[in-house]
mmCIF file of C-alpha atoms (C1' of nucleotides) in Angstrom:
data_model
loop_
_atom_site.group_PDB
_atom_site.id
_atom_site.type_symbol
_atom_site.label_atom_id
_atom_site.label_comp_id
_atom_site.label_asym_id
_atom_site.label_seq_id
_atom_site.Cartn_x
_atom_site.Cartn_y
_atom_site.Cartn_z
ATOM 1 C CA MET A 1 94.520 -36.366 -48.816
ATOM 2 C CA ASP A 2 93.878 -35.985 -45.346
ATOM 3 C CA GLU A 3 94.773 -38.375 -42.374
ATOM 4 C CA GLN A 4 90.991 -39.400 -42.036
ATOM 5 C CA ALA A 5 90.548 -39.886 -45.321
ATOM 6 C CA ARG A 6 93.767 -42.293 -45.348
ATOM 7 C CA ILE A 7 92.352 -44.410 -42.635
ATOM 8 C CA MET A 8 88.963 -44.651 -44.057
ATOM 9 C CA GLN A 9 90.270 -46.083 -46.977
ATOM 10 C CA ALA A 10 92.595 -48.039 -45.093
ATOM 11 C CA LEU A 11 89.853 -49.709 -43.753
ATOM 12 C CA GLY A 12 87.922 -49.807 -46.890
ATOM 13 C CA GLY A 13 89.957 -52.711 -48.709
ATOM 14 C CA VAL A 14 92.507 -53.515 -50.990
ATOM 15 C CA SER A 15 93.178 -55.363 -53.950
ATOM 16 C CA LEU A 16 95.936 -57.470 -55.272
ATOM 17 C CA ALA A 17 96.854 -54.985 -57.940
ATOM 18 C CA GLY A 18 100.404 -55.257 -59.297
ATOM 19 C CA HIS A 19 100.899 -59.083 -58.316
ATOM 20 C CA SER A 20 101.088 -61.769 -61.160
ATOM 21 C CA VAL A 21 102.651 -65.368 -61.298
ATOM 22 C CA GLN A 22 105.061 -65.895 -63.576
ATOM 23 C CA GLY A 23 104.064 -66.927 -67.039
ATOM 24 C CA GLY A 24 101.404 -64.599 -67.370
ATOM 25 C CA MET A 25 98.699 -65.750 -64.959
ATOM 26 C CA ALA A 26 97.759 -62.112 -63.405
ATOM 27 C CA LEU A 27 95.425 -62.524 -60.816
ATOM 28 C CA PRO A 28 92.284 -61.032 -61.743
ATOM 29 C CA PRO A 29 90.649 -58.189 -59.839
ATOM 30 C CA PRO A 30 87.810 -59.396 -57.490
ATOM 31 C CA HIS A 31 84.383 -59.187 -58.697
ATOM 32 C CA GLY A 32 82.889 -56.157 -57.653
ATOM 33 C CA HIS A 33 86.118 -54.331 -57.202
ATOM 34 C CA ASP A 34 86.971 -53.097 -60.438
ATOM 35 C CA GLY A 35 87.015 -49.691 -59.741
ATOM 36 C CA SER A 36 83.401 -49.295 -59.426
ATOM 37 C CA ASP A 37 83.532 -49.158 -55.542
ATOM 38 C CA GLY A 38 85.715 -46.216 -55.098
ATOM 39 C CA ASP A 39 89.273 -45.444 -55.750
ATOM 40 C CA GLY A 40 90.354 -46.978 -51.919
ATOM 41 C CA ARG A 41 89.239 -50.520 -53.649
ATOM 42 C CA LYS A 42 92.168 -50.176 -55.951
ATOM 43 C CA GLN A 43 94.569 -49.531 -52.953
ATOM 44 C CA ASP A 44 97.932 -51.931 -53.211
ATOM 45 C CA ILE A 45 98.664 -53.360 -49.751
ATOM 46 C CA GLY A 46 101.993 -51.584 -50.390
ATOM 47 C CA ASP A 47 100.163 -48.428 -50.149
ATOM 48 C CA ILE A 48 98.430 -49.190 -47.127
ATOM 49 C CA LEU A 49 101.589 -50.756 -45.384
ATOM 50 C CA HIS A 50 103.069 -47.054 -46.150
ATOM 51 C CA GLN A 51 100.233 -45.575 -44.996
ATOM 52 C CA ILE A 52 100.242 -47.097 -41.813
ATOM 53 C CA MET A 53 104.036 -46.712 -41.342
ATOM 54 C CA THR A 54 103.875 -43.226 -42.252
ATOM 55 C CA ILE A 55 101.059 -42.565 -39.461
ATOM 56 C CA THR A 56 103.375 -44.677 -37.294
ATOM 57 C CA ASP A 57 106.393 -42.380 -37.904
ATOM 58 C CA GLN A 58 104.459 -39.771 -37.209
ATOM 59 C CA SER A 59 104.982 -37.560 -33.815
ATOM 60 C CA LEU A 60 102.595 -39.127 -31.446
ATOM 61 C CA ASP A 61 101.060 -35.745 -30.685
ATOM 62 C CA GLU A 62 100.392 -34.680 -34.189
ATOM 63 C CA ALA A 63 99.111 -38.344 -35.467
ATOM 64 C CA GLN A 64 96.949 -38.113 -31.973
ATOM 65 C CA ALA A 65 95.269 -34.742 -32.846
ATOM 66 C CA LYS A 66 94.185 -35.906 -35.940
ATOM 67 C CA LEU A 67 92.939 -39.204 -35.074
ATOM 68 C CA VAL A 68 91.094 -38.081 -31.992
ATOM 69 C CA HIS A 69 89.207 -35.753 -34.485
ATOM 70 C CA PHE A 70 88.480 -38.719 -36.586
ATOM 71 C CA PHE A 71 87.238 -40.938 -33.806
ATOM 72 C CA ASN A 72 85.379 -38.399 -32.555
ATOM 73 C CA LEU A 73 83.916 -37.824 -35.519
ATOM 74 C CA ASN A 74 83.420 -41.452 -36.815
ATOM 75 C CA VAL A 75 83.717 -43.705 -34.235
ATOM 76 C CA ASN A 76 79.743 -43.404 -33.451
ATOM 77 C CA ILE A 77 78.607 -44.508 -37.129
ATOM 78 C CA VAL A 78 81.651 -47.299 -37.161
ATOM 79 C CA PHE A 79 79.977 -48.763 -34.029
ATOM 80 C CA ILE A 80 76.470 -48.609 -35.414
ATOM 81 C CA ARG A 81 77.525 -49.962 -38.749
ATOM 82 C CA GLY A 82 79.628 -52.624 -36.802
ATOM 83 C CA ALA A 83 76.820 -53.955 -34.885
ATOM 84 C CA GLN A 84 75.027 -54.409 -37.922
ATOM 85 C CA GLU A 85 77.889 -56.441 -39.435
ATOM 86 C CA GLU A 86 78.264 -58.658 -36.434
ATOM 87 C CA ASP A 87 78.658 -62.239 -35.760
ATOM 88 C CA SER A 88 77.631 -63.875 -38.920
ATOM 89 C CA PRO A 89 79.167 -66.729 -40.130
ATOM 90 C CA ASP A 90 79.958 -65.355 -44.102
ATOM 91 C CA PRO A 91 78.984 -68.515 -46.324
ATOM 92 C CA GLN A 92 81.019 -66.729 -49.125
ATOM 93 C CA LEU A 93 83.988 -67.041 -47.095
ATOM 94 C CA MET A 94 83.519 -70.801 -46.019
ATOM 95 C CA ARG A 95 83.503 -71.346 -49.567
ATOM 96 C CA LEU A 96 86.121 -69.825 -50.202
ATOM 97 C CA ASP A 97 87.991 -70.940 -47.735
ATOM 98 C CA ASN A 98 86.799 -74.757 -48.457
ATOM 99 C CA MET A 99 87.770 -74.472 -51.919
ATOM 100 C CA LEU A 100 91.433 -73.084 -51.176
ATOM 101 C CA LEU A 101 92.054 -75.854 -48.606
ATOM 102 C CA ALA A 102 90.402 -77.879 -51.355
ATOM 103 C CA GLU A 103 92.810 -76.682 -54.254
ATOM 104 C CA GLY A 104 95.990 -77.056 -51.361
ATOM 105 C CA VAL A 105 96.301 -73.128 -51.497
ATOM 106 C CA SER A 106 95.773 -72.758 -47.914
ATOM 107 C CA GLY A 107 96.071 -75.093 -45.173
ATOM 108 C CA PRO A 108 99.062 -77.362 -45.075
ATOM 109 C CA GLU A 109 101.364 -78.009 -47.621
ATOM 110 C CA LYS A 110 100.450 -80.890 -49.896
ATOM 111 C CA GLY A 111 103.154 -81.396 -52.346
ATOM 112 C CA GLY A 112 102.167 -77.960 -54.168
ATOM 113 C CA GLY A 113 98.547 -78.768 -55.097
ATOM 114 C CA SER A 114 98.963 -82.561 -55.384
ATOM 115 C CA ALA A 115 95.632 -82.986 -54.703
ATOM 116 C CA ALA A 116 94.378 -81.043 -57.634
ATOM 117 C CA ALA A 117 96.638 -82.553 -59.780
ATOM 118 C CA ALA A 118 95.377 -85.838 -59.011
ATOM 119 C CA ALA A 119 92.177 -84.422 -59.552
ATOM 120 C CA ALA A 120 93.470 -83.619 -63.144
ATOM 121 C CA ALA A 121 94.483 -86.807 -63.677
ATOM 122 C CA ALA A 122 91.456 -88.323 -62.672
ATOM 123 C CA ALA A 123 89.742 -86.135 -64.979
ATOM 124 C CA THR A 124 91.812 -86.776 -67.678
ATOM 125 C CA GLY A 125 91.453 -90.626 -66.652
ATOM 126 C CA SER A 126 95.325 -91.064 -65.924
ATOM 127 C CA PRO A 127 97.214 -90.998 -63.122
ATOM 128 C CA THR A 128 100.441 -90.424 -64.344
ATOM 129 C CA ASP A 129 100.373 -89.266 -68.098
ATOM 130 C CA ASN A 130 100.981 -85.482 -68.684
ATOM 131 C CA SER A 131 103.402 -85.545 -66.148
ATOM 132 C CA ILE A 132 105.444 -82.388 -67.589
ATOM 133 C CA GLU A 133 102.000 -80.682 -67.851
ATOM 134 C CA HIS A 134 101.041 -81.590 -63.972
ATOM 135 C CA SER A 135 104.497 -80.350 -62.804
ATOM 136 C CA ASP A 136 103.995 -77.145 -64.831
ATOM 137 C CA TYR A 137 100.475 -76.698 -63.092
ATOM 138 C CA ARG A 138 101.825 -77.364 -59.410
ATOM 139 C CA ALA A 139 104.592 -74.854 -59.787
ATOM 140 C CA LYS A 140 102.085 -72.360 -60.986
ATOM 141 C CA LEU A 141 99.643 -73.196 -58.155
ATOM 142 C CA SER A 142 102.395 -73.487 -55.908
ATOM 143 C CA GLN A 143 103.193 -69.491 -57.264
ATOM 144 C CA ILE A 144 99.516 -68.558 -56.437
ATOM 145 C CA ARG A 145 100.356 -70.236 -52.770
ATOM 146 C CA GLN A 146 103.413 -68.320 -52.195
ATOM 147 C CA ILE A 147 101.418 -64.902 -53.116
ATOM 148 C CA TYR A 148 98.725 -65.605 -51.362
ATOM 149 C CA HIS A 149 100.501 -66.633 -47.911
ATOM 150 C CA THR A 150 102.500 -63.379 -48.431
ATOM 151 C CA GLU A 151 99.873 -60.970 -48.810
ATOM 152 C CA LEU A 152 97.866 -62.767 -46.008
ATOM 153 C CA GLU A 153 100.847 -62.506 -43.864
ATOM 154 C CA LYS A 154 100.851 -58.749 -44.578
ATOM 155 C CA TYR A 155 97.416 -58.400 -44.170
ATOM 156 C CA GLU A 156 97.661 -59.915 -40.631
ATOM 157 C CA GLN A 157 100.954 -57.508 -39.521
ATOM 158 C CA ALA A 158 99.191 -54.667 -41.161
ATOM 159 C CA CYS A 159 95.996 -55.537 -39.123
ATOM 160 C CA ASN A 160 98.018 -55.861 -36.036
ATOM 161 C CA GLU A 161 100.033 -52.923 -36.193
ATOM 162 C CA PHE A 162 96.945 -50.566 -36.954
ATOM 163 C CA THR A 163 95.310 -52.131 -34.223
ATOM 164 C CA THR A 164 98.428 -51.317 -32.022
ATOM 165 C CA HIS A 165 98.530 -47.917 -33.306
ATOM 166 C CA VAL A 166 94.433 -47.183 -32.490
ATOM 167 C CA MET A 167 95.155 -48.816 -29.102
ATOM 168 C CA ASN A 168 97.960 -46.593 -28.075
ATOM 169 C CA LEU A 169 95.788 -43.581 -29.436
ATOM 170 C CA LEU A 170 92.974 -44.476 -27.709
ATOM 171 C CA ARG A 171 94.869 -44.871 -24.300
ATOM 172 C CA GLU A 172 96.484 -41.114 -25.210
ATOM 173 C CA GLN A 173 92.744 -40.384 -25.842
ATOM 174 C CA SER A 174 91.381 -41.692 -22.399
ATOM 175 C CA ARG A 175 93.393 -38.818 -20.653
ATOM 176 C CA THR A 176 91.036 -36.604 -21.996
ATOM 177 C CA ARG A 177 87.744 -38.385 -21.892
ATOM 178 C CA PRO A 178 86.846 -41.509 -20.293
ATOM 179 C CA ILE A 179 87.010 -44.961 -22.443
ATOM 180 C CA SER A 180 85.852 -48.399 -21.408
ATOM 181 C CA PRO A 181 87.646 -51.396 -22.145
ATOM 182 C CA LYS A 182 84.942 -52.395 -23.809
ATOM 183 C CA GLU A 183 84.958 -49.777 -25.880
ATOM 184 C CA ILE A 184 88.577 -50.434 -27.065
ATOM 185 C CA GLU A 185 87.948 -53.998 -27.483
ATOM 186 C CA ARG A 186 84.658 -53.145 -30.026
ATOM 187 C CA MET A 187 86.950 -50.806 -31.563
ATOM 188 C CA VAL A 188 89.456 -53.766 -32.135
ATOM 189 C CA SER A 189 87.033 -56.141 -33.353
ATOM 190 C CA ILE A 190 86.028 -53.319 -35.642
ATOM 191 C CA ILE A 191 89.291 -53.152 -37.267
ATOM 192 C CA HIS A 192 89.753 -56.911 -37.254
ATOM 193 C CA ARG A 193 86.539 -57.419 -39.337
ATOM 194 C CA LYS A 194 87.039 -54.633 -41.955
ATOM 195 C CA PHE A 195 90.762 -56.671 -42.463
ATOM 196 C CA SER A 196 88.943 -59.353 -42.601
ATOM 197 C CA SER A 197 86.932 -58.073 -45.523
ATOM 198 C CA ILE A 198 90.277 -57.395 -46.892
ATOM 199 C CA GLN A 199 91.402 -60.965 -46.705
ATOM 200 C CA MET A 200 87.999 -62.069 -48.378
ATOM 201 C CA GLN A 201 89.184 -60.151 -51.126
ATOM 202 C CA LEU A 202 92.599 -61.910 -51.259
ATOM 203 C CA LYS A 203 90.950 -65.382 -51.160
ATOM 204 C CA GLN A 204 88.369 -64.290 -53.607
ATOM 205 C CA SER A 205 91.250 -63.223 -56.368
ATOM 206 C CA THR A 206 93.290 -66.088 -55.394
ATOM 207 C CA CYS A 207 90.539 -68.955 -56.125
ATOM 208 C CA GLU A 208 89.930 -66.814 -59.320
ATOM 209 C CA ALA A 209 93.604 -67.486 -60.259
ATOM 210 C CA VAL A 210 93.159 -71.248 -58.996
ATOM 211 C CA MET A 211 90.173 -71.503 -61.565
ATOM 212 C CA ILE A 212 92.174 -69.706 -64.377
ATOM 213 C CA LEU A 213 94.950 -71.999 -64.021
ATOM 214 C CA ARG A 214 92.640 -75.285 -63.968
ATOM 215 C CA SER A 215 90.735 -74.225 -66.893
ATOM 216 C CA ARG A 216 94.120 -73.643 -68.562
ATOM 217 C CA PHE A 217 95.842 -76.782 -67.682
ATOM 218 C CA LEU A 218 92.986 -79.055 -67.514
ATOM 219 C CA ASP A 219 91.304 -78.543 -70.646
ATOM 220 C CA ALA A 220 92.326 -82.183 -72.177
ATOM 221 C CA ARG A 221 91.377 -80.776 -75.644
ATOM 222 C CA ARG A 222 93.993 -78.360 -75.477
ATOM 223 C CA LYS A 223 96.827 -80.851 -75.034
ATOM 224 C CA ARG A 224 95.488 -83.369 -77.268
ATOM 225 C CA ARG A 225 98.735 -85.377 -78.883
ATOM 226 C CA ASN A 226 98.767 -87.858 -81.526
ATOM 227 C CA PHE A 227 99.589 -91.414 -81.021
ATOM 228 C CA SER A 228 102.514 -92.252 -81.780
ATOM 229 C CA LYS A 229 102.486 -94.480 -85.180
ATOM 230 C CA GLN A 230 103.327 -97.725 -83.385
ATOM 231 C CA ALA A 231 100.595 -97.191 -80.900
ATOM 232 C CA THR A 232 98.120 -96.683 -83.921
ATOM 233 C CA GLU A 233 99.388 -99.704 -85.589
ATOM 234 C CA ILE A 234 98.980 -101.831 -82.441
ATOM 235 C CA LEU A 235 95.515 -100.599 -82.100
ATOM 236 C CA ASN A 236 94.788 -100.846 -85.935
ATOM 237 C CA GLU A 237 96.013 -104.351 -85.985
ATOM 238 C CA TYR A 238 93.575 -105.320 -83.269
ATOM 239 C CA PHE A 239 90.969 -103.409 -85.036
ATOM 240 C CA TYR A 240 91.074 -104.921 -88.133
ATOM 241 C CA SER A 241 92.144 -108.737 -86.946
ATOM 242 C CA HIS A 242 88.870 -108.359 -85.229
ATOM 243 C CA LEU A 243 86.780 -106.379 -87.565
ATOM 244 C CA SER A 244 83.535 -108.728 -87.118
ATOM 245 C CA ASN A 245 83.405 -107.485 -83.475
ATOM 246 C CA PRO A 246 85.697 -104.871 -82.581
ATOM 247 C CA TYR A 247 84.819 -104.231 -79.130
ATOM 248 C CA PRO A 248 87.535 -105.315 -77.009
ATOM 249 C CA SER A 249 86.966 -106.776 -73.332
ATOM 250 C CA GLU A 250 87.601 -104.313 -70.790
ATOM 251 C CA GLU A 251 91.234 -106.849 -70.209
ATOM 252 C CA ALA A 252 91.563 -106.419 -73.989
ATOM 253 C CA LYS A 253 91.333 -102.799 -73.473
ATOM 254 C CA GLU A 254 93.910 -102.594 -70.729
ATOM 255 C CA GLU A 255 96.198 -105.272 -72.796
ATOM 256 C CA LEU A 256 96.195 -102.602 -75.658
ATOM 257 C CA ALA A 257 96.831 -99.555 -73.510
ATOM 258 C CA LYS A 258 99.665 -101.580 -71.560
ATOM 259 C CA LYS A 259 100.937 -102.422 -75.355
ATOM 260 C CA CYS A 260 100.615 -99.082 -76.592
ATOM 261 C CA SER A 261 102.289 -97.328 -73.319
ATOM 262 C CA ILE A 262 105.375 -99.433 -74.016
ATOM 263 C CA THR A 263 106.267 -98.584 -77.208
ATOM 264 C CA VAL A 264 104.952 -94.866 -76.378
ATOM 265 C CA SER A 265 107.162 -94.337 -73.468
ATOM 266 C CA GLN A 266 110.187 -95.173 -75.403
ATOM 267 C CA GLY A 267 109.805 -91.947 -77.018
ATOM 268 C CA VAL A 268 107.376 -89.466 -75.735
ATOM 269 C CA GLY A 269 107.519 -90.412 -72.253
ATOM 270 C CA THR A 270 103.519 -90.527 -71.521
ATOM 271 C CA THR A 271 101.028 -93.311 -71.585
ATOM 272 C CA ILE A 272 97.929 -94.634 -72.837
ATOM 273 C CA THR A 273 95.371 -95.330 -71.143
ATOM 274 C CA VAL A 274 92.086 -97.732 -70.900
ATOM 275 C CA ALA A 275 89.922 -94.678 -71.924
ATOM 276 C CA GLN A 276 91.960 -93.481 -74.728
ATOM 277 C CA VAL A 277 91.660 -97.010 -76.099
ATOM 278 C CA SER A 278 87.920 -97.043 -75.757
ATOM 279 C CA ASN A 279 87.941 -93.633 -77.442
ATOM 280 C CA TRP A 280 90.145 -94.779 -80.048
ATOM 281 C CA PHE A 281 88.205 -97.970 -80.882
ATOM 282 C CA GLY A 282 84.769 -95.539 -80.666
ATOM 283 C CA ASN A 283 86.319 -93.191 -83.268
ATOM 284 C CA LYS A 284 87.525 -95.760 -85.186
ATOM 285 C CA ARG A 285 84.101 -97.933 -85.381
ATOM 286 C CA ILE A 286 82.255 -94.730 -86.175
ATOM 287 C CA ARG A 287 84.616 -93.275 -89.193
ATOM 288 C CA TYR A 288 85.240 -97.142 -90.581
ATOM 289 C CA LYS A 289 81.505 -97.595 -90.659
ATOM 290 C CA LYS A 290 81.000 -94.066 -92.155
ATOM 291 C CA ASN A 291 83.640 -94.313 -95.044
ATOM 292 C CA ILE A 292 84.283 -98.217 -95.502
ATOM 293 C CA GLY A 293 85.625 -97.487 -99.065
ATOM 294 C CA LYS A 294 88.095 -94.979 -97.485
ATOM 295 C CA PHE A 295 89.233 -97.622 -95.258
ATOM 296 C CA GLN A 296 89.493 -100.441 -96.906
ATOM 297 C CA GLU A 297 93.249 -100.253 -98.444
ATOM 298 C CA GLU A 298 94.023 -99.907 -94.804
ATOM 299 C CA ALA A 299 92.047 -102.702 -93.769
ATOM 300 C CA ASN A 300 93.816 -105.048 -96.517
ATOM 301 C CA LEU A 301 96.929 -103.705 -95.392
ATOM 302 C CA TYR A 302 96.565 -104.969 -91.799
ATOM 303 C CA ALA A 303 94.818 -108.149 -92.845
ATOM 304 C CA ALA A 304 97.435 -108.845 -95.045
ATOM 305 C CA LYS A 305 100.014 -107.891 -92.133
ATOM 306 C CA THR A 306 98.124 -110.173 -89.729
ATOM 307 C CA ALA A 307 98.239 -113.097 -92.178
ATOM 308 C CA VAL A 308 102.053 -113.043 -92.668
ATOM 309 C CA THR A 309 102.586 -112.624 -88.662
ATOM 310 C CA ALA A 310 100.083 -115.260 -88.379
ATOM 311 C CA ALA A 311 101.552 -117.467 -91.301
ATOM 312 C CA HIS A 312 105.119 -117.216 -89.344
ATOM 313 C CA ALA A 313 103.661 -117.984 -86.084
ATOM 314 C CA VAL A 314 102.232 -121.023 -87.211
ATOM 315 C CA ALA A 315 104.965 -122.003 -88.787
ATOM 316 C CA ALA A 316 107.106 -121.860 -86.258
ATOM 317 C CA ALA A 317 104.870 -123.620 -84.046
ATOM 318 C CA VAL A 318 104.127 -126.342 -86.447
ATOM 319 C CA ARG A 319 107.543 -127.012 -88.399
ATOM 320 C CA PRO A 320 108.152 -130.163 -86.768
ATOM 321 C CA SER A 321 104.557 -131.479 -87.162
ATOM 322 C CA GLN A 322 104.377 -129.482 -90.608
ATOM 323 C CA THR A 323 100.747 -129.037 -89.973
ATOM 324 C CA ASN A 324 98.720 -126.069 -91.535
ATOM 325 C CA SER A 325 95.889 -124.215 -89.493
ATOM 326 C CA PRO A 326 95.719 -120.370 -89.626
ATOM 327 C CA THR A 327 94.515 -119.334 -86.521
ATOM 328 C CA THR A 328 94.405 -115.492 -87.071
ATOM 329 C CA PRO A 329 90.664 -114.307 -87.480
ATOM 330 C CA ASN A 330 90.389 -112.095 -90.799
ATOM 331 C CA SER A 331 93.544 -113.194 -91.937
ATOM 332 C CA GLY A 332 93.538 -112.960 -95.721
ATOM 333 C CA LYS A 333 91.962 -110.254 -97.943
ATOM 334 C CA LEU A 334 88.876 -108.685 -95.832
ATOM 335 C CA LYS A 335 85.307 -108.772 -96.841
ATOM 336 C CA SER A 336 83.918 -105.209 -97.037
ATOM 337 C CA GLU A 337 80.170 -106.189 -96.572
ATOM 338 C CA SER A 338 80.783 -107.317 -93.225
ATOM 339 C CA PRO A 339 82.307 -104.629 -91.471
ATOM 340 C CA PHE A 340 81.596 -106.076 -87.982
ATOM 341 C CA LYS A 341 79.219 -107.737 -85.684
ATOM 342 C CA LEU A 342 76.419 -105.583 -84.371
ATOM 343 C CA HIS A 343 76.693 -104.273 -80.856
ATOM 344 C CA SER A 344 73.960 -105.623 -78.543
ATOM 345 C CA GLN A 345 72.058 -102.382 -78.876
ATOM 346 C CA GLN A 346 72.208 -102.092 -82.309
ATOM 347 C CA GLU A 347 71.386 -105.786 -82.730
ATOM 348 C CA LYS A 348 68.418 -105.479 -80.763
ATOM 349 C CA GLN A 349 67.078 -102.674 -83.057
ATOM 350 C CA TYR A 350 67.771 -104.733 -85.903
ATOM 351 C CA LYS A 351 65.866 -107.492 -84.787
ATOM 352 C CA SER A 352 62.892 -105.038 -83.928
ATOM 353 C CA GLY A 353 63.263 -103.795 -87.327
ATOM 354 C CA GLY A 354 64.920 -100.225 -86.289
ATOM 355 C CA ILE A 355 68.035 -100.595 -88.369
ATOM 356 C CA GLU A 356 68.800 -101.522 -91.970
ATOM 357 C CA THR A 357 72.319 -102.928 -93.123
ATOM 358 C "C1'" DT B 1 97.350 -71.161 -94.410
ATOM 359 C "C1'" DG B 2 94.182 -74.158 -95.549
ATOM 360 C "C1'" DC B 3 92.138 -78.825 -94.796
ATOM 361 C "C1'" DA B 4 92.265 -83.454 -93.419
ATOM 362 C "C1'" DA B 5 93.080 -86.174 -90.027
ATOM 363 C "C1'" DT B 6 92.611 -87.466 -84.954
ATOM 364 C "C1'" DG B 7 91.843 -87.386 -80.041
ATOM 365 C "C1'" DA B 8 88.280 -85.924 -76.774
ATOM 366 C "C1'" DT B 9 83.827 -84.103 -75.046
ATOM 367 C "C1'" DT B 10 78.694 -83.722 -75.110
ATOM 368 C "C1'" DA B 11 74.204 -85.629 -75.531
ATOM 369 C "C1'" DC B 12 71.706 -89.166 -76.244
ATOM 370 C "C1'" DT B 13 70.400 -94.059 -75.954
ATOM 371 C "C1'" DC B 14 69.324 -98.731 -74.218
ATOM 372 C "C1'" DG C 1 78.302 -97.976 -68.186
ATOM 373 C "C1'" DA C 2 79.178 -98.962 -72.686
ATOM 374 C "C1'" DG C 3 78.215 -97.302 -77.354
ATOM 375 C "C1'" DT C 4 77.013 -94.212 -80.904
ATOM 376 C "C1'" DA C 5 76.623 -89.695 -83.566
ATOM 377 C "C1'" DA C 6 78.060 -85.288 -83.686
ATOM 378 C "C1'" DT C 7 80.971 -81.827 -82.680
ATOM 379 C "C1'" DC C 8 85.088 -79.448 -81.150
ATOM 380 C "C1'" DA C 9 89.945 -78.310 -80.877
ATOM 381 C "C1'" DT C 10 94.436 -79.755 -81.929
ATOM 382 C "C1'" DT C 11 97.966 -81.373 -85.159
ATOM 383 C "C1'" DG C 12 100.925 -82.441 -89.080
ATOM 384 C "C1'" DC C 13 100.907 -82.303 -94.046
ATOM 385 C "C1'" DA C 14 101.130 -80.351 -98.563
#
DNA sequence: TGCAATGATTACTC
DNA sequence: GAGTAATCATTGCA
């Protein structure tokens, strides 16, 4: 490959080929640069740096001879292209910048992507649970961030070195033909723009890596955990003791979530949220309604359990006075024909003749 | 390994 | 916004 082609390639663009994040999270190739855009697009940053350093190491005369030829051939074309591409704020670049900033990849360090981790927590309805997964997420995001900054630094360094080199050559060339400062300035800005487009590819790759990371870690279905036995028992106890109206209030849900979390945190180190309690009751109501027969045994079991608990409580409470009055709803054997009170929405439908019971 | 159980999500209604 | 119904995706057991 001759020098002219090399320089053209250096200005053409690179990808992040060869870099990967620990754990198999490879940075994907940027869109539109999967090889269809010429071999130069696949050039690794290391090769670019090597080329630049090779040029720099050459004797000035040798490099000058080649570059003078290159500039004489291409400078007009580059100027025309440069004028066409000039001064248009790229919305794509702005989007990428905003996203990298929001994810905590660019900009000041936010604890390795704590903003995104917080968003993840919010998305799953829990600020504190899944802490193991989130710390893993943060670690991976931190790796992406590190690679991004390393590459960015390399690009900037390469850009500066290349600019300096070109400036030196132009100065050398100015001995043989007049070169105005404006011309040099223009050439520098063209080089900077070319390197900016390389940076954009880096940003795009980084954004894609973050997206993949997010989808992998934040898809809640993937990390579904069964509730502990104790937590399920607490929820079931409430459900069957309120079978006539298994719609816990917001306070009751919070209370249940707290109770379940206490029992769960002893073993697993996670919590159960109000949203999860809502999910649980939603699922339970539907599944109970769909197959009352199947749940009858379970219902009887919990009803008996509740009755025993209530009896003990009552016995303890009334022992001095020896009175006898059960306080727990649905104590004793359950009536299967009345699963639970209709939800207000269903109640309306029922009243209007829309539902048969 | 197949399958039932189960937590989460989605689309929809009110 | 809360609830239902259907469905998805994962877990855990025989």
